Short mmCIF file of C-alpha atoms and ligand atoms in Angstrom, two decimals:
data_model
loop_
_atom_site.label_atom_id
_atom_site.label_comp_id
_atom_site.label_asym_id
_atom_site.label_seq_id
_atom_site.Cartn_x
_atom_site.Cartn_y
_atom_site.Cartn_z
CA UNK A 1 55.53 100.10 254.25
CA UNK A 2 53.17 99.28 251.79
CA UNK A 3 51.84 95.49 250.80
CA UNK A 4 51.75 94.35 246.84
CA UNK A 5 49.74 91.16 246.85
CA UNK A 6 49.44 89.22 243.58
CA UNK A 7 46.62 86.93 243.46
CA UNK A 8 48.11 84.35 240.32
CA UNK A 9 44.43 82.50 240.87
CA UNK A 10 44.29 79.31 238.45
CA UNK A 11 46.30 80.54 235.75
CA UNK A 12 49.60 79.16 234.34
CA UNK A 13 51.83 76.29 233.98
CA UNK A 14 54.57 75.38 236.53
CA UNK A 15 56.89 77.10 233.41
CA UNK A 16 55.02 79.92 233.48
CA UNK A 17 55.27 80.31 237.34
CA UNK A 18 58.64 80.04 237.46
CA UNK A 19 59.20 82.48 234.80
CA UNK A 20 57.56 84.88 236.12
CA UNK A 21 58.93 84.34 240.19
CA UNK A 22 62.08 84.05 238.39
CA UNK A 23 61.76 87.90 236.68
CA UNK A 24 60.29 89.17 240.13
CA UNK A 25 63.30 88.05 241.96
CA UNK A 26 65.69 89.82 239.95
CA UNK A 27 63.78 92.38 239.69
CA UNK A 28 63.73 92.90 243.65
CA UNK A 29 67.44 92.18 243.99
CA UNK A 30 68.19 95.12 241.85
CA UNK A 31 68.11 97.15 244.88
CA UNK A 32 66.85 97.72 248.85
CA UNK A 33 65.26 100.99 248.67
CA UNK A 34 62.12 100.50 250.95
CA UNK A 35 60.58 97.86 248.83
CA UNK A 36 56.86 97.38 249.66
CA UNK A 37 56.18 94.09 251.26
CA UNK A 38 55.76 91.67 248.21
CA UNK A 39 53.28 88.65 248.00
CA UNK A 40 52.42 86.24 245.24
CA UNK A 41 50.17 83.77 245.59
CA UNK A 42 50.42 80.98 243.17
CA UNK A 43 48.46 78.06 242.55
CA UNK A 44 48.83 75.07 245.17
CA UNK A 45 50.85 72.80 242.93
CA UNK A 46 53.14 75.59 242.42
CA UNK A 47 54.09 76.46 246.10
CA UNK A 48 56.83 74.39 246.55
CA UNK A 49 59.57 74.81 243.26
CA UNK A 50 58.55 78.88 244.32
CA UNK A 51 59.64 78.16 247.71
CA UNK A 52 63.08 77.25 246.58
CA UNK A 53 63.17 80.13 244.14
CA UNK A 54 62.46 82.60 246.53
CA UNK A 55 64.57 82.06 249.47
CA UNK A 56 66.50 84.84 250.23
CA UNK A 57 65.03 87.01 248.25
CA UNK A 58 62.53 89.66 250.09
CA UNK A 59 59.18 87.94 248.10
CA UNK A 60 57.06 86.14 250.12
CA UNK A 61 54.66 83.37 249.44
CA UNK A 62 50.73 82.98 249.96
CA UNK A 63 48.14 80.61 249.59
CA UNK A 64 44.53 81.27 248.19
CA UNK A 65 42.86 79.71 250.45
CA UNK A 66 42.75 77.24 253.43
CA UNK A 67 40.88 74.37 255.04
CA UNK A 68 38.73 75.38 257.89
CA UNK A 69 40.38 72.20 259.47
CA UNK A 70 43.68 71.79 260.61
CA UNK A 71 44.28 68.14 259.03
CA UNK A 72 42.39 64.85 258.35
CA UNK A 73 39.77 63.38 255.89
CA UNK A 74 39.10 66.40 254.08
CA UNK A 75 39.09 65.73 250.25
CA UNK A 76 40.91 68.17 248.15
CA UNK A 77 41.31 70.73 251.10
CA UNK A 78 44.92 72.04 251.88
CA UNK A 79 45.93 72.95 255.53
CA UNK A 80 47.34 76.10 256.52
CA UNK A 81 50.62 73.78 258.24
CA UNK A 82 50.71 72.25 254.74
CA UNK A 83 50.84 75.82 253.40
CA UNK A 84 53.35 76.87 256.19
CA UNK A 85 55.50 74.03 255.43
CA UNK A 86 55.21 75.26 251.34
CA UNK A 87 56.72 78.32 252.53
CA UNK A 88 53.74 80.59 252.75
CA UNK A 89 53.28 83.30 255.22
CA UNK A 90 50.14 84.85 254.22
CA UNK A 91 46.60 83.10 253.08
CA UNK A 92 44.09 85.02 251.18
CA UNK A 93 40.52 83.98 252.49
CA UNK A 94 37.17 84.98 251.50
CA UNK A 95 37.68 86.04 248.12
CA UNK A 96 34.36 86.97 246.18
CA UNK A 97 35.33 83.77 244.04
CA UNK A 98 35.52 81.18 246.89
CA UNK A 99 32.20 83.57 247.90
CA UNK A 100 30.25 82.88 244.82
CA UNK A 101 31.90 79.17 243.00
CA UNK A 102 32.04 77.59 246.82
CA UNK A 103 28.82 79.33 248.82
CA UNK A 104 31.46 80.42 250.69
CA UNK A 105 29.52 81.54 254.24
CA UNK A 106 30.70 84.05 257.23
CA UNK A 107 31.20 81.48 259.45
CA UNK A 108 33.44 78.99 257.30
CA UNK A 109 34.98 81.96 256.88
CA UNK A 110 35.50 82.91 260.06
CA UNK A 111 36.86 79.72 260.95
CA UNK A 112 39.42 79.96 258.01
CA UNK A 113 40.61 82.97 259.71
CA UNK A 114 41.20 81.70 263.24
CA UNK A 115 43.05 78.43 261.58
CA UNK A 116 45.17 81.03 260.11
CA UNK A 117 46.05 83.24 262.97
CA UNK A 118 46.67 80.25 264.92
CA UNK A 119 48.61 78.36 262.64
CA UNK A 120 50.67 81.71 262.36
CA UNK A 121 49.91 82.70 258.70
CA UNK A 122 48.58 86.00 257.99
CA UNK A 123 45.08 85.94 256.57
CA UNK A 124 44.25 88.70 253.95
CA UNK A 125 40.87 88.98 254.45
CA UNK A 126 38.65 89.70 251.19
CA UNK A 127 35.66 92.26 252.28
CA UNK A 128 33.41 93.85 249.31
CA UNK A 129 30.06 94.72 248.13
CA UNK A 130 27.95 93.37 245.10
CA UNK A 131 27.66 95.79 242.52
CA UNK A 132 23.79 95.82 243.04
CA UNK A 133 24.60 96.63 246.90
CA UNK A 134 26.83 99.76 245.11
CA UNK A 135 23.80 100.30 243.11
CA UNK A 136 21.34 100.68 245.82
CA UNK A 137 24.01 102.59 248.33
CA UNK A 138 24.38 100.11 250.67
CA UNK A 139 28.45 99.59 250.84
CA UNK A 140 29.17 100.72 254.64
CA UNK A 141 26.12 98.48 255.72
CA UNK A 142 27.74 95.27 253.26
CA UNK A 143 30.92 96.20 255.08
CA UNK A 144 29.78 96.83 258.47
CA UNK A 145 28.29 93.42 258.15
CA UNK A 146 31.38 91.16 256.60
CA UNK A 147 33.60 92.95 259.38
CA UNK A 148 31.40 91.38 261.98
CA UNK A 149 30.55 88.29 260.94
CA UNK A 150 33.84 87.21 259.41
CA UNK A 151 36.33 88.11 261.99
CA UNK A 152 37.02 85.57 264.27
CA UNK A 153 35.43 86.68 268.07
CA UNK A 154 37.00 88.32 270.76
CA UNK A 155 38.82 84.60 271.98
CA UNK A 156 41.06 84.51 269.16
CA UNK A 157 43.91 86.52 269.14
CA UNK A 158 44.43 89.08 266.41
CA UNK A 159 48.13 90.18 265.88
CA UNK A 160 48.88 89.65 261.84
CA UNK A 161 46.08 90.41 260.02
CA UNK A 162 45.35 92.35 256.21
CA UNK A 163 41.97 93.19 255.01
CA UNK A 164 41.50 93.31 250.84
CA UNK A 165 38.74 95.66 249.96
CA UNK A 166 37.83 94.63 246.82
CA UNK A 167 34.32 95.35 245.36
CA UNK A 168 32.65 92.33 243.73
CA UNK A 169 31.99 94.26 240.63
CA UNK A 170 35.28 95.56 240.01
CA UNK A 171 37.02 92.62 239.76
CA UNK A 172 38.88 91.41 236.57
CA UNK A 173 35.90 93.85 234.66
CA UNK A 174 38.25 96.89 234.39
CA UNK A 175 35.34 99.21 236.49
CA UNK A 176 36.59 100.36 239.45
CA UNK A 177 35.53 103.14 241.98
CA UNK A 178 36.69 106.57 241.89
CA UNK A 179 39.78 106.77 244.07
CA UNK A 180 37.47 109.18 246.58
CA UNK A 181 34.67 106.63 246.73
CA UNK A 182 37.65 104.04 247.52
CA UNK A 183 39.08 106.42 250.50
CA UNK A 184 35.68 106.66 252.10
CA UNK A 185 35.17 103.29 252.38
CA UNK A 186 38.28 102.38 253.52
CA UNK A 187 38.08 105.35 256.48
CA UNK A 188 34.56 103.81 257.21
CA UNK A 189 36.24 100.22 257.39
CA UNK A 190 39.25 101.33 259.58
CA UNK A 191 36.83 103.41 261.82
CA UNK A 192 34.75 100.43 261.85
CA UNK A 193 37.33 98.02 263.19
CA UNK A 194 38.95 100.42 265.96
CA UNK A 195 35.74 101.08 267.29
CA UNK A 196 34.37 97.30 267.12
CA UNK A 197 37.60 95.75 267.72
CA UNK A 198 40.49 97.66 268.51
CA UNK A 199 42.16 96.60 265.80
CA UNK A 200 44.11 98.88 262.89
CA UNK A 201 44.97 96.72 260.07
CA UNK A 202 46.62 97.49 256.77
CA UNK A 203 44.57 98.04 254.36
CA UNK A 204 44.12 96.55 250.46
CA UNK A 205 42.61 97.61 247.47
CA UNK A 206 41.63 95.25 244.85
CA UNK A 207 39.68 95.22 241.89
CA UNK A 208 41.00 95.68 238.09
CA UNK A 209 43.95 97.73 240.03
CA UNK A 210 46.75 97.84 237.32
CA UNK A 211 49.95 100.09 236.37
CA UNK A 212 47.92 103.07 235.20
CA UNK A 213 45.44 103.48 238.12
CA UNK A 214 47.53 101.95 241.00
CA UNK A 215 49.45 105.39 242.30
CA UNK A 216 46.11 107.04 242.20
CA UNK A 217 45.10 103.86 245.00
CA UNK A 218 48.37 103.84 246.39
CA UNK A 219 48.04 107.50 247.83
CA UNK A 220 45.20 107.06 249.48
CA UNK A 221 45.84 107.83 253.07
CA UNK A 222 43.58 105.12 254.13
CA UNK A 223 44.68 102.31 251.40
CA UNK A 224 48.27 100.64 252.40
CA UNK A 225 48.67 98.90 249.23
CA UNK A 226 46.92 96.32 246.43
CA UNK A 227 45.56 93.16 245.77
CA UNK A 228 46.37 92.49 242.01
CA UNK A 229 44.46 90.32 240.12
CA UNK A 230 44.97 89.55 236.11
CA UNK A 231 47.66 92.75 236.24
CA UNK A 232 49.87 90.43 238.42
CA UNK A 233 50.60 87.71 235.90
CA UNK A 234 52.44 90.12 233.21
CA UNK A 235 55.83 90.72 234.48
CA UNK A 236 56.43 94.12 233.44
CA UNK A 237 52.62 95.30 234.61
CA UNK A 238 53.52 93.92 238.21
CA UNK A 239 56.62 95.32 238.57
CA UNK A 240 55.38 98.83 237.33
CA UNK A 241 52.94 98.20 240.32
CA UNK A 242 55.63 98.12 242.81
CA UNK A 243 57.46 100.67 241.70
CA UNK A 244 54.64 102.51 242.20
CA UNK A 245 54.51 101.31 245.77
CA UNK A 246 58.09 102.41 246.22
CA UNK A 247 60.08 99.87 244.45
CA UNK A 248 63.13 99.77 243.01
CA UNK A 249 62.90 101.88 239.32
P1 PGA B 301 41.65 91.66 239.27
O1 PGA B 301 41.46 90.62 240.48
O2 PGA B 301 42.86 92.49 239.61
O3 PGA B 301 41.85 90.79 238.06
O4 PGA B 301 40.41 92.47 239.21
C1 PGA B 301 41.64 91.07 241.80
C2 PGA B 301 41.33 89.96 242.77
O5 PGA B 301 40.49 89.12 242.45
O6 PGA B 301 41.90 89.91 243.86
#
């Protein structure tokens, strides 16, 4: 089954949140039909009144990001038991914007992940290459790179795990790859991790994916679903998205 992640970032008001969780809801109650897995991933302050909205209903909640730390005097930091306890199951971590706005490095991420795993969230891991590395052709080497330095090491148990491919330069600018540039990559990633680390891991796209180009991601034989960005905040545009993943019509 196929994974529909939308990634809300710092957008909205709590009314606006609701609004929209509230239309996604009904929308998946309209019917059973192998729904892909469904993820939204709101901002912090908005965890909570989605929590309540969404029980019982097959949505699940994320968080953006997580401390390194698992509690204590860390300023403005949220824990992955604090997202846990907000009803989260999944955490995205390493996204190209914590990357860039925070100096996000491998190993903070790294340890992000292995707070995850062992606080029993599943990370979504955010892998991609600059647009000069496209430029130059250096994308498997980028990639090659990320997997290794961002995973946690062989200590760490890895049972729930998702890795986003998203290319830095194709995010919220409307460019993306051609869907055969996108397959190679993502056979070179999944070859990459079963021959590293054993590991076979669904598999993300993300980058400007919206309602028109997401079937031509979605068949992909390597891709197992999206990471949606600005295309996840408009009701109607998200839902066309997971129809497209095998939603309800
Ligand atoms: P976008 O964002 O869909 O707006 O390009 C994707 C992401 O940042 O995950």
């Amino acid at each position: 089954m196929s994974y529909i992640v939308g990634n809300w970032k710092m957008n909205g008001t709590q009314q606006e949140a609701q609004l929209l969780a509230a239309g996604l809801v009904s929308y998946a109650a309209q019917g059973e039909i192998s729904l892909p897995h469904i993820v939204i991933c709101p901002p912090y302050p908005y965890l909570f009144p989605l929590k309540a909205m969404l029980a019982g209903s097959p949505l699940k909640l994320g968080g953006q990001d997580c401390s390194p730390e698992k509690k204590g005097s860390f300023t403005g930091d949220v824990s992955v038991s604090q997202l846990v306890d907000a009803g989260c199951t999944y955490v995205i971590i390493g996204h190209s914007e914590r990357r860039r706005y925070h100096q996000e490095s491998s190993a903070l991420i790294q340890q992000k992940v292995k707070t995850a795993l062992e606080g029993g969230l599943t990370p979504i891991l955010c892998i991609g290459e600059e647009a000069e590395d496209y430029e130059k052709g250096n994308v498997f080497s980028v990639l090659e790179q990320q997997l290794a330095s961002d995973l946690p090491q062989e200590d760490v148990k890895i049972e729930n795990l998702l890795i986003a491919y998203e290319p830095v330069w194709a995010i919220g600018t409307g460019l993306t790859p051609k869907p055969e540039e996108i397959e190679k990559v993502a056979s070179f990633i999944k070859k990459t991790l079963a021959e590293t680390r054993s590991l076979d891991v669904p598999l993300l796209y993300g980058g400007s994916a919206n309602a028109e180009n997401a079937a031509s991601f979605l068949k992909l034989p390597s891709i197992e679903g999206l990471l949606v960005g600005t295309a996840s905040l408009k009701l109607e545009e998200f839902t066309t998205i997971i129809k497209e993943a095998g939603g309800p019509a």
